GROMACS .gro file of C-alpha atoms in nm:
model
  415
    1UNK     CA    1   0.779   4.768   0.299
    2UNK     CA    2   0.595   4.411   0.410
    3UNK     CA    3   0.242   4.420   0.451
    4UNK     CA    4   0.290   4.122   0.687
    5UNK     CA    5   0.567   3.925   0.879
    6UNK     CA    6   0.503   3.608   0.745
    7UNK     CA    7   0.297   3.456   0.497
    8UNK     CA    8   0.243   3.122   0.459
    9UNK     CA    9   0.130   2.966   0.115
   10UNK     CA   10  -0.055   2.626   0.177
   11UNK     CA   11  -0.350   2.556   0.478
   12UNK     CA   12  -0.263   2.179   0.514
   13UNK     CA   13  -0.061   2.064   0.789
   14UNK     CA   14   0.262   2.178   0.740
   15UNK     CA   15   0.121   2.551   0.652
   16UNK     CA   16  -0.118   2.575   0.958
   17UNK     CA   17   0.144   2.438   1.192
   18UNK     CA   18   0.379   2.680   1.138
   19UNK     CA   19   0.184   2.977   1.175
   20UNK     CA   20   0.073   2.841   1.518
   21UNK     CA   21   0.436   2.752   1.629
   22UNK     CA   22   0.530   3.130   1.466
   23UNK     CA   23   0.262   3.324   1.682
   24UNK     CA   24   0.385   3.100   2.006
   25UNK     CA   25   0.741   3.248   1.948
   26UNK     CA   26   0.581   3.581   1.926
   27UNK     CA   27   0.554   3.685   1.575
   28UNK     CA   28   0.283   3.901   1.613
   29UNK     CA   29   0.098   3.862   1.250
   30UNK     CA   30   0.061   3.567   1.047
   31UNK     CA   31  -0.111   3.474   0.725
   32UNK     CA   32  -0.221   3.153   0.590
   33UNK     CA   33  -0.346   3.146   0.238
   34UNK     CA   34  -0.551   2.873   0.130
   35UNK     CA   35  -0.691   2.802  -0.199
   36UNK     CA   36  -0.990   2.584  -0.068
   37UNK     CA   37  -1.313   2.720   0.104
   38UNK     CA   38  -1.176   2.560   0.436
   39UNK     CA   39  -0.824   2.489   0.549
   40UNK     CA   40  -0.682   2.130   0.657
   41UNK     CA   41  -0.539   2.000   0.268
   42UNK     CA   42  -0.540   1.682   0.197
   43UNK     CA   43  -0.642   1.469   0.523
   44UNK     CA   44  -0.979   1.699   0.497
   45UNK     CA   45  -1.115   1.396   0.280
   46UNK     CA   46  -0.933   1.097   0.382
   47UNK     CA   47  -1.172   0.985   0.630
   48UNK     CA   48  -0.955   0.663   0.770
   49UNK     CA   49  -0.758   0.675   1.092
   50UNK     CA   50  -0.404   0.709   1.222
   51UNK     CA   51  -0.349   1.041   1.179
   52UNK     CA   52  -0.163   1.255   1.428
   53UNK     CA   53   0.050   1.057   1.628
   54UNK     CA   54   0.354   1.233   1.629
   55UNK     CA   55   0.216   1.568   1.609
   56UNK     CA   56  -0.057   1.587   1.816
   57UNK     CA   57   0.030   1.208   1.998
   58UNK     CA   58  -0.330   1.104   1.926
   59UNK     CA   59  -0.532   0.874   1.675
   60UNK     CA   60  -0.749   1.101   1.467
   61UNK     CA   61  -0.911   1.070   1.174
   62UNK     CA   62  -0.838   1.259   0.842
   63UNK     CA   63  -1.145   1.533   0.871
   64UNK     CA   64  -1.098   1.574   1.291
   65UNK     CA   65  -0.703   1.615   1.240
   66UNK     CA   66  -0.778   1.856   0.980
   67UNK     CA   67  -0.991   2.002   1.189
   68UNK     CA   68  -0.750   2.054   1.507
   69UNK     CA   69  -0.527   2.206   1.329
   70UNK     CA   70  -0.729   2.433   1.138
   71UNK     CA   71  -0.896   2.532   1.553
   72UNK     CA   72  -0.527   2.558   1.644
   73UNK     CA   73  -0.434   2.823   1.389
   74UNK     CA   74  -0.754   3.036   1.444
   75UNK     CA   75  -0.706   3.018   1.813
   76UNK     CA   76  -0.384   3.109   1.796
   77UNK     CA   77  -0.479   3.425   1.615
   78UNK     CA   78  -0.342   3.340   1.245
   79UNK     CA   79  -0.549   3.487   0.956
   80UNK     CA   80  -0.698   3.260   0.733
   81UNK     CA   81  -0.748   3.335   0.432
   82UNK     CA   82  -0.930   3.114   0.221
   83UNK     CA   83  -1.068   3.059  -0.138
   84UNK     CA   84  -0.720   3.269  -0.255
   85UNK     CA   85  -0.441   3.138  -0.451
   86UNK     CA   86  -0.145   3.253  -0.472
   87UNK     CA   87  -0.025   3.256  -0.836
   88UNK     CA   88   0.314   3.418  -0.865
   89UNK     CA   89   0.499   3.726  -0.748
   90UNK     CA   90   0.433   4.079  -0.840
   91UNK     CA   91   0.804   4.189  -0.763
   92UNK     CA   92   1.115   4.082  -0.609
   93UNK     CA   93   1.330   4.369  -0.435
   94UNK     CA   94   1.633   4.244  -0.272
   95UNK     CA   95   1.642   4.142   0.070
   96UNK     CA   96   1.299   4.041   0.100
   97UNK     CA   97   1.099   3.772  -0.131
   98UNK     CA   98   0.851   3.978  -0.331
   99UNK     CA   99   0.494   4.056  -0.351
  100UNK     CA  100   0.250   3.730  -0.389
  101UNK     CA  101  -0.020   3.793  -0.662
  102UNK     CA  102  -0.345   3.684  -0.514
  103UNK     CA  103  -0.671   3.595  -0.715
  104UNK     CA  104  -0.975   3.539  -0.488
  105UNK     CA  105  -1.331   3.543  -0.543
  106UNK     CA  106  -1.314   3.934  -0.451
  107UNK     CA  107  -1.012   3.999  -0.745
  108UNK     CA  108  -0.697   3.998  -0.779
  109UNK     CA  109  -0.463   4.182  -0.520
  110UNK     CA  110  -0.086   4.165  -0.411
  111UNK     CA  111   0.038   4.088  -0.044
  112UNK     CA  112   0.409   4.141   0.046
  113UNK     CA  113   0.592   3.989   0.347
  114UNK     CA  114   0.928   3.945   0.517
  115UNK     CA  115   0.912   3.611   0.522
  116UNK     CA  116   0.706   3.322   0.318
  117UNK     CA  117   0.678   2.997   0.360
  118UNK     CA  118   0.601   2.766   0.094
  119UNK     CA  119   0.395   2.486   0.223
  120UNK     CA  120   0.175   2.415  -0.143
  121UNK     CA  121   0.242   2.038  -0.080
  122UNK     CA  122   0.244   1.780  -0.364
  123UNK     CA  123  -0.019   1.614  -0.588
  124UNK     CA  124  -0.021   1.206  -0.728
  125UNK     CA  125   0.089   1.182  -1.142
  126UNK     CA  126  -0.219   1.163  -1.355
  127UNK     CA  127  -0.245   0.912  -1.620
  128UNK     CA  128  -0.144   1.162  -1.852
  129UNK     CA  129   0.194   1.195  -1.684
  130UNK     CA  130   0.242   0.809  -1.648
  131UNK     CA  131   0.199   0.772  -2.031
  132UNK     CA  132  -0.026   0.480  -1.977
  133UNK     CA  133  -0.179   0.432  -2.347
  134UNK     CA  134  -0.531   0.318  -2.439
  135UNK     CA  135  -0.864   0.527  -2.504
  136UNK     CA  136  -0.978   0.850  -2.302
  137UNK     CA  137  -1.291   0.669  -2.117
  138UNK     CA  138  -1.431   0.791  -1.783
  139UNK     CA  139  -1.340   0.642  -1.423
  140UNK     CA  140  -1.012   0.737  -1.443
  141UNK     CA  141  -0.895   0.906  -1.132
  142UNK     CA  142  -0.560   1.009  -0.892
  143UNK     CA  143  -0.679   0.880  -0.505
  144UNK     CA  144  -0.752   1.236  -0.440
  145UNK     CA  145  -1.022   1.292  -0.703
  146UNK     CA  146  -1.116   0.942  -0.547
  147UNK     CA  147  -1.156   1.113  -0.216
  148UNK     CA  148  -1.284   1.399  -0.287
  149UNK     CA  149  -1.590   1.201  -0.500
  150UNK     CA  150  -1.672   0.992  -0.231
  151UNK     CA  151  -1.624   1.213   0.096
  152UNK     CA  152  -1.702   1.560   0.014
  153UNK     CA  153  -1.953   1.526  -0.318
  154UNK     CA  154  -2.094   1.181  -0.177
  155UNK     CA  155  -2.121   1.033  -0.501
  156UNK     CA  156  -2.050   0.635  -0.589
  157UNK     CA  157  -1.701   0.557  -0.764
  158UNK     CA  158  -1.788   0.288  -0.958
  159UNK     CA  159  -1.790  -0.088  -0.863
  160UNK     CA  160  -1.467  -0.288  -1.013
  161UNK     CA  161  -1.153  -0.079  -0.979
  162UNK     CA  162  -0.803  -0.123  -0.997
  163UNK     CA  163  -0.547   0.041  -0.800
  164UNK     CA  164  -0.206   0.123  -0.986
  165UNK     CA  165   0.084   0.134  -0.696
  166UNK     CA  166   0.142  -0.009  -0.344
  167UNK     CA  167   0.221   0.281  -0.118
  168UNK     CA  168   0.037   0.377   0.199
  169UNK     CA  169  -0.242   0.603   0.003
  170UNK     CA  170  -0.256   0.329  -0.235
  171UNK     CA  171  -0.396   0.095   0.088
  172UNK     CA  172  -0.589   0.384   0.193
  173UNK     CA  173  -0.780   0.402  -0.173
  174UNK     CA  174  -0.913   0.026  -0.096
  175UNK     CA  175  -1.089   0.148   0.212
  176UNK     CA  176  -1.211   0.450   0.027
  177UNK     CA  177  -1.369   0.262  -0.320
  178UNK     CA  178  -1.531   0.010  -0.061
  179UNK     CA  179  -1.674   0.353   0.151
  180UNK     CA  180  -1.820   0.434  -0.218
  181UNK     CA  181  -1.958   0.104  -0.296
  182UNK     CA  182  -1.703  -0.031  -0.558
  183UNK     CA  183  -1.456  -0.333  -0.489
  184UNK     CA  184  -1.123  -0.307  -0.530
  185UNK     CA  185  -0.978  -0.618  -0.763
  186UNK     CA  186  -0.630  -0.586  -0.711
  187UNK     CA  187  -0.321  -0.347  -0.627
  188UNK     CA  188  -0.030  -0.311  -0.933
  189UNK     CA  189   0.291  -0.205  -0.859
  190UNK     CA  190   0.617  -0.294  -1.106
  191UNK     CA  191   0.843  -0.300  -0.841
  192UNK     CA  192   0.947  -0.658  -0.657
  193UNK     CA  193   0.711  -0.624  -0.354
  194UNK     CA  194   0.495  -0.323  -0.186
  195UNK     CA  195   0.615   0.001   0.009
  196UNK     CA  196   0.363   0.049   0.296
  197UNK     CA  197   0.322  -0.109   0.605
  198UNK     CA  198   0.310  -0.520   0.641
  199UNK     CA  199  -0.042  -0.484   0.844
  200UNK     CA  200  -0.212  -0.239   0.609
  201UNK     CA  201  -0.094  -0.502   0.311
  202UNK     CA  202  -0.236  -0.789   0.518
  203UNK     CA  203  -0.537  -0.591   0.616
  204UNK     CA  204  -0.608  -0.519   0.291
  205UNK     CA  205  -0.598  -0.926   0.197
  206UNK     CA  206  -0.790  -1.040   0.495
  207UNK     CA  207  -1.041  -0.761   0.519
  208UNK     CA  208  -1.154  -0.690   0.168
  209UNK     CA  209  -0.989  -0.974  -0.036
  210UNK     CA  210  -0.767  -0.749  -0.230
  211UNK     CA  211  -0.465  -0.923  -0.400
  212UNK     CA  212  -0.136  -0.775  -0.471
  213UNK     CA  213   0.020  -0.779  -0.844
  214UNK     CA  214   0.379  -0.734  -0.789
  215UNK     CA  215   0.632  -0.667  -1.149
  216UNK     CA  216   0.293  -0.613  -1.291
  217UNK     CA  217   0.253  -0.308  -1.533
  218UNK     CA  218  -0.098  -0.123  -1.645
  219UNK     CA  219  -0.001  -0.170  -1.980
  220UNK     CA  220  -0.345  -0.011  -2.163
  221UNK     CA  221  -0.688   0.090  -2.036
  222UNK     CA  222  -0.977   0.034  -2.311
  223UNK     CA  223  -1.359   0.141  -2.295
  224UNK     CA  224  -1.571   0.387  -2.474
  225UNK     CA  225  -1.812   0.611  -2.226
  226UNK     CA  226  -1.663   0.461  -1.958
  227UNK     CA  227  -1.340   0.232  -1.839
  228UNK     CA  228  -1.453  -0.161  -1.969
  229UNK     CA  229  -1.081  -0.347  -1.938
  230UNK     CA  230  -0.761  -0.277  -1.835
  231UNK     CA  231  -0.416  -0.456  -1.989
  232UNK     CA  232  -0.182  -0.617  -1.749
  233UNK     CA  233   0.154  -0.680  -1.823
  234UNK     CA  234   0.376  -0.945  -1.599
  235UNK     CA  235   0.710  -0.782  -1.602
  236UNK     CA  236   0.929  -1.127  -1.537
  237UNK     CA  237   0.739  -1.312  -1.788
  238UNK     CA  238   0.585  -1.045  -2.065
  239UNK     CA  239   0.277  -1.228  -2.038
  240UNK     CA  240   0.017  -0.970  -2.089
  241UNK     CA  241  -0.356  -1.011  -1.925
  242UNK     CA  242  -0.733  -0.847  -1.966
  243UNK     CA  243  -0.903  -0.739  -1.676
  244UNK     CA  244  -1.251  -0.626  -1.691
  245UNK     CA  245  -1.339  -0.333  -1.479
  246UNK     CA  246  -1.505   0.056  -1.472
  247UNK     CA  247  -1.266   0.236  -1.254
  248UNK     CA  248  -0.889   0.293  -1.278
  249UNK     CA  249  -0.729   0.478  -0.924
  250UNK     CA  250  -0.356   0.584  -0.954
  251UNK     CA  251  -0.204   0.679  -0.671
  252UNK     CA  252   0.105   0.758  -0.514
  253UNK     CA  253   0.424   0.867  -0.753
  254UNK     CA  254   0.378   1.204  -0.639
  255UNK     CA  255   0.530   1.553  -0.748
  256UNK     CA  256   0.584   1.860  -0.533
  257UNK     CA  257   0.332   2.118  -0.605
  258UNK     CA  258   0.652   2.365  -0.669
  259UNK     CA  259   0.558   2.603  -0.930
  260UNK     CA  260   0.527   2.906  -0.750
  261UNK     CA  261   0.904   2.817  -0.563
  262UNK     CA  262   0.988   2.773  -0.991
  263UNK     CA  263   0.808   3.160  -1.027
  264UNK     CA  264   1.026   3.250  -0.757
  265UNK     CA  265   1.385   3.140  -0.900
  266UNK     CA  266   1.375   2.903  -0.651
  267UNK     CA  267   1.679   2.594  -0.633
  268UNK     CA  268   1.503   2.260  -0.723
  269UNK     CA  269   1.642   1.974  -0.645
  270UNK     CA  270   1.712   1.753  -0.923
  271UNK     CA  271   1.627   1.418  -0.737
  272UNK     CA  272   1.268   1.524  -0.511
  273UNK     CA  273   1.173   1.801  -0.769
  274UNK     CA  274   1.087   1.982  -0.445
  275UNK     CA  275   1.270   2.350  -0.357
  276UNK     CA  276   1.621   2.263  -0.270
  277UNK     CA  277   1.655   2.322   0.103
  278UNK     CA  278   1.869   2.305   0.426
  279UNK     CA  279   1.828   2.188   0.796
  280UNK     CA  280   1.666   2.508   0.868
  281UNK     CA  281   1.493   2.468   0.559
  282UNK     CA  282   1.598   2.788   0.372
  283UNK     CA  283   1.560   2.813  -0.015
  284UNK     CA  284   1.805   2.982  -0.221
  285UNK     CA  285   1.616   3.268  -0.215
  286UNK     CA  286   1.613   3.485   0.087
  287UNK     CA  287   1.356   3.551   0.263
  288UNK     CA  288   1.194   3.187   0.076
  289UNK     CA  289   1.125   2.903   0.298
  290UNK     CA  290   0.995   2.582   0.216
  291UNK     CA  291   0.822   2.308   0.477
  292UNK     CA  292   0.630   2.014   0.414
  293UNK     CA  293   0.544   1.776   0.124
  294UNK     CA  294   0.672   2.067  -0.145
  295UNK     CA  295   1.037   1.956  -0.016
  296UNK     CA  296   0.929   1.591  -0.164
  297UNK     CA  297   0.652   1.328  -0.200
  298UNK     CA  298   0.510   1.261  -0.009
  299UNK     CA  299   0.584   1.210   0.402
  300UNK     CA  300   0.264   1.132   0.633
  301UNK     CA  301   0.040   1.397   0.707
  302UNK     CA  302   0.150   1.486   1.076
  303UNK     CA  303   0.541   1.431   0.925
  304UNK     CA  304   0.407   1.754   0.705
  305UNK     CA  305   0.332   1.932   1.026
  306UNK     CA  306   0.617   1.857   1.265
  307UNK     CA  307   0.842   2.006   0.973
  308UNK     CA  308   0.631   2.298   0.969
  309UNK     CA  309   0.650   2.331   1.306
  310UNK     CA  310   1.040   2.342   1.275
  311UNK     CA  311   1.092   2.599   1.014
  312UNK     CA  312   0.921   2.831   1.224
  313UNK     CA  313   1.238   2.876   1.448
  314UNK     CA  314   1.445   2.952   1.106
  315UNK     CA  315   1.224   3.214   1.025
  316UNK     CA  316   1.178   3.381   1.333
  317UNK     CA  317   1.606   3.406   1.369
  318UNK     CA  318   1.509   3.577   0.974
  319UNK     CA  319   1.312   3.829   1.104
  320UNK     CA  320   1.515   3.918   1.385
  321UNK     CA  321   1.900   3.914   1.205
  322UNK     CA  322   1.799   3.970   0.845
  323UNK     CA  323   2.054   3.695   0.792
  324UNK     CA  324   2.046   3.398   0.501
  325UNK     CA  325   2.295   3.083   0.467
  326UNK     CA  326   2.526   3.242   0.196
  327UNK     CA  327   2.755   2.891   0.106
  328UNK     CA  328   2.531   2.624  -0.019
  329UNK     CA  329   2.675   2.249  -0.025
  330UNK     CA  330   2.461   2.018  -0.213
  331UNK     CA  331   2.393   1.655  -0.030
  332UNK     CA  332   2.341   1.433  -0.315
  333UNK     CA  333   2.241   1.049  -0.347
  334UNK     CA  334   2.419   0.804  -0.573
  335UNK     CA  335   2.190   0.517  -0.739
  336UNK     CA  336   1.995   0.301  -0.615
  337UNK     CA  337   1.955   0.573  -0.369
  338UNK     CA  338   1.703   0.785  -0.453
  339UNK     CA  339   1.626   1.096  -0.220
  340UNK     CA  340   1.725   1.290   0.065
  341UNK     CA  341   1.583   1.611   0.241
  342UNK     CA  342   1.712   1.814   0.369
  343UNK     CA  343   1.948   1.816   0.030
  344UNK     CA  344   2.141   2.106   0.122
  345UNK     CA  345   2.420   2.155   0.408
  346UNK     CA  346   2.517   2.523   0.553
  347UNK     CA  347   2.699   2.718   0.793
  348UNK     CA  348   2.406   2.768   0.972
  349UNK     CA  349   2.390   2.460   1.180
  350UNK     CA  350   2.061   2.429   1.269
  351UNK     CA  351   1.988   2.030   1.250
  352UNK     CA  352   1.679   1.856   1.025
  353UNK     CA  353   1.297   1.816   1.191
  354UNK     CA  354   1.328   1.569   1.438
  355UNK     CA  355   1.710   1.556   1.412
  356UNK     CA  356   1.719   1.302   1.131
  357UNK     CA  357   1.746   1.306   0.700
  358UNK     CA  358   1.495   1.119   0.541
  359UNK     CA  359   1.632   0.897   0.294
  360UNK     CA  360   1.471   0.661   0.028
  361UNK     CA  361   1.565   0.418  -0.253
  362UNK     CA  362   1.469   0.316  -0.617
  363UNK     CA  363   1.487  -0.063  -0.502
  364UNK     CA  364   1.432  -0.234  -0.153
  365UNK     CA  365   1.763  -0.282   0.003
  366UNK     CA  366   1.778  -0.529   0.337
  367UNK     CA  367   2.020  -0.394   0.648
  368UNK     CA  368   2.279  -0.112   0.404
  369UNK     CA  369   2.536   0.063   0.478
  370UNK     CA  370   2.512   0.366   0.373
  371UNK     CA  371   2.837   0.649   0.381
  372UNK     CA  372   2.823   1.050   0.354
  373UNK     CA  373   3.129   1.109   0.136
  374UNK     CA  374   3.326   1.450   0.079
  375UNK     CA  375   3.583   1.490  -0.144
  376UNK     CA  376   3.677   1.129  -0.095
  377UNK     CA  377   3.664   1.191   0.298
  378UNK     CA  378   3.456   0.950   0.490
  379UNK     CA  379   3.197   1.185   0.709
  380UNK     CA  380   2.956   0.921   0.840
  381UNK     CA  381   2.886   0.548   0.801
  382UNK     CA  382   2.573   0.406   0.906
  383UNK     CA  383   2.401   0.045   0.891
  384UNK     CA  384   2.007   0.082   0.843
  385UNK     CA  385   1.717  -0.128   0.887
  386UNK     CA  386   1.591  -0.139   0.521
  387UNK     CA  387   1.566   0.106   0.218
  388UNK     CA  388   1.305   0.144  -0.001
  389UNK     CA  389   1.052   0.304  -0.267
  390UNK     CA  390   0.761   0.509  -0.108
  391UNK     CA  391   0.871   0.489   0.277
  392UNK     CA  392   1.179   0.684   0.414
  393UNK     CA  393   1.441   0.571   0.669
  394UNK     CA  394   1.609   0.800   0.933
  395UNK     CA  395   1.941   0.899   0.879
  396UNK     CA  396   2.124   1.051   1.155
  397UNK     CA  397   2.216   1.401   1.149
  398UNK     CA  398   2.482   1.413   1.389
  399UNK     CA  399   2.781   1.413   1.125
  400UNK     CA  400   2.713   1.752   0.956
  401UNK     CA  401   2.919   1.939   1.192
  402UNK     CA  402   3.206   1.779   0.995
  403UNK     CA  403   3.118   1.921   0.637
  404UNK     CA  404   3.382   2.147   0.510
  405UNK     CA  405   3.122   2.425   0.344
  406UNK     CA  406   3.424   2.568   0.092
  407UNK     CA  407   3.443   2.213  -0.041
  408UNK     CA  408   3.256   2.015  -0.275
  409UNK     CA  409   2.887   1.820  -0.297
  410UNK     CA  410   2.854   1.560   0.017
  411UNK     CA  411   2.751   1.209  -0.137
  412UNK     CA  412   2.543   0.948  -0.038
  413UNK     CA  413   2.643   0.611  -0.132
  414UNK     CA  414   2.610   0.231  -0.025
  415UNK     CA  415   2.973   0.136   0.110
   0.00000   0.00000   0.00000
């Protein structure tokens, strides 16, 4: 017996947006568990602009879009509950996903429900995962500690830093060091060029100065109490560099917060690391849905919620039919592709958040073709814009219906 409908693992945007898109469609009890003292994740302390266009279709920033959708949920009559993680599952009974263990400041507890979502989102590699060698000095940080030092503890974060990657948050950490009084020297990334935006690159030059180090590598950091140098190595030439400085920010190269979907016997896939999902973004456990930046790392912010905001209809045709995609054909990408998601295809039908796959590449790749291939049949052929690291491309949706789900894996591949 559920204690609740639906319960929804993660208060960012994804998590928050579908519990207010489930209580619109009439699912009458809803809760959000959050591990922080106040919902919103991530854009809670990223305190530059441009969030929620698509969702919301206006310029906010980080805390105020946090915000709205944190006044959204509560108005909308979803409970909240904060300060509580979810840690694992007490059991798992068939047809339904299992008891959540909770741990809160008041103890420990267990809440079943028909339905959960998994919206835990995804976290930035530490050092310790990048296996960057050199002594253990302070001032090394992901952009989120970076954040959270400067916007929510208002303390400084240092005053020469240097910023390993070249994605959008890697942009955003310039603006952030200079709200916290340090300089930024220069941006590293070991691929051929960056993977963000060509105004936030140039407003990064023109604004504060910042250079870009492309086929560069942070071969070593060195210091004692604190960061002193850093090691640069050109990757074309070998030629290796010093660089004095205090702080060390590495962002981006992200990983899905997906150990509870791994508690849960949960499907990974093998190429996001995220819970391996389908259009309507069902798991391969019933009852198990995933939404959000778990599927992958890591989409914008209000890209989180509008796929929150579509996995609510999948889980409302749960609760009413009981029913769960039984054949599961895997959609798999074939170097230098890197990633798709959705990365499963069913019977079900139901197409991907805003009708499109979201496809990405371990190299930039100018205008390719790129062809869905089953069982040496041809499904779909498509010419796009650009490919690349760190920023997905849209691929249409519209050949699914042609996927033969007693056959093999679909593949992605450049024609």
């Amino acid at each position: 017996m559920a204690d609740r409908p639906v319960a929804i693992v993660g208060g960012g945007p994804a998590g928050l947006a579908a519990a207010v898109e489930l209580r619109r469609r009439g699912v009458g009890d809803v809760v959000v568990i959050e591990r922080e003292a106040e919902p919103g994740g991530i854009p809670r302390h990223a305190r530059h602009q441009g969030f929620g266009l698509r969702d919301l279709r206006r310029p906010l920033s980080g805390p105020a879009y946090a915000r709205r959708h944190a006044d959204l949920a509560r108005g909308a009559g979803v409970d909240l509950l904060t300060e509580t993680m979810a840690t694992g599952w007490a059991r798992k009974g068939e047809g339904a996903p299992g008891a959540l263990e909770l741990t809160s400041p008041g103890g420990r507890s267990t809440l079943a429900a028909a339905a959960v979502v998994l919206a835990t989102g995804c976290r930035e590699r530490p050092r310790s995962a990048r296996l960057v060698p050199g002594s253990r000095p302070a001032g090394v940080m992901t952009t989120g500690m970076l954040q959270q030092l400067v916007y929510l503890e208002g303390r400084p974060a240092g005053r020469r830093a240097v910023i390993v990657g070249a994605e959008h948050v890697s942009f955003s950490a310039v603006l952030t060091l200079a709200h916290g009084g340090a300089r930024a020297l220069g941006l590293t990334t070991e691929l051929a060029r960056h993977q963000t935006l060509a105004a936030f690159r140039l407003g990064a030059r023109a604004r504060y100065g910042v250079p870009l180090w492309t086929r560069t590598r942070l071969s070593e950091i060195r210091g004692r109490a604190r960061v002193e140098e850093v090691e640069l190595t050109e990757l074309n030439s070998g030629r290796r560099r010093r660089l004095p400085c205090d702080t060390v920010i590495f962002s981006a190269d992200w990983i899905p917060d997906h150990e509870l979907a791994v508690s849960a016997g949960v499907e990974l896939d093998e190429q996001t690391r995220g819970p391996a999902v389908d259009p309507g973004l069902h798991s391969s456990r019933p009852g198990v849905f995933a939404a959000g930046n778990v599927l992958h790392g890591a989409e914008q912010a209000d890209v989180a919620a509008l796929s929150g905001r579509h996995v609510a209809a999948s889980v409302v045709r749960y609760l009413s039919s009981g029913d769960w995609p039984a054949r599961r054909v895997p959609l798999i990408c074939e170097p230098p592709l890197g990633w798709v998601a959705p990365n499963v295809l069913t019977a079900v039908g139901s197409a991907p958040a805003r009708g499109h796959f979201a496809l990405r590449a371990h190299e930039h790749l100018r205008v390719p073709r790129v062809r869905a291939i089953q069982d040496g049949r041809v499904l779909a052929s498509a010419r796009l814009p650009r490919l690349m690291p760190g920023r997905s491309a849209r691929l249409s949706a519209d050949w699914t219906a042609r996927v033969d789900a007693e056959s093999g894996p679909v593949a992605l591949r450049l024609a």
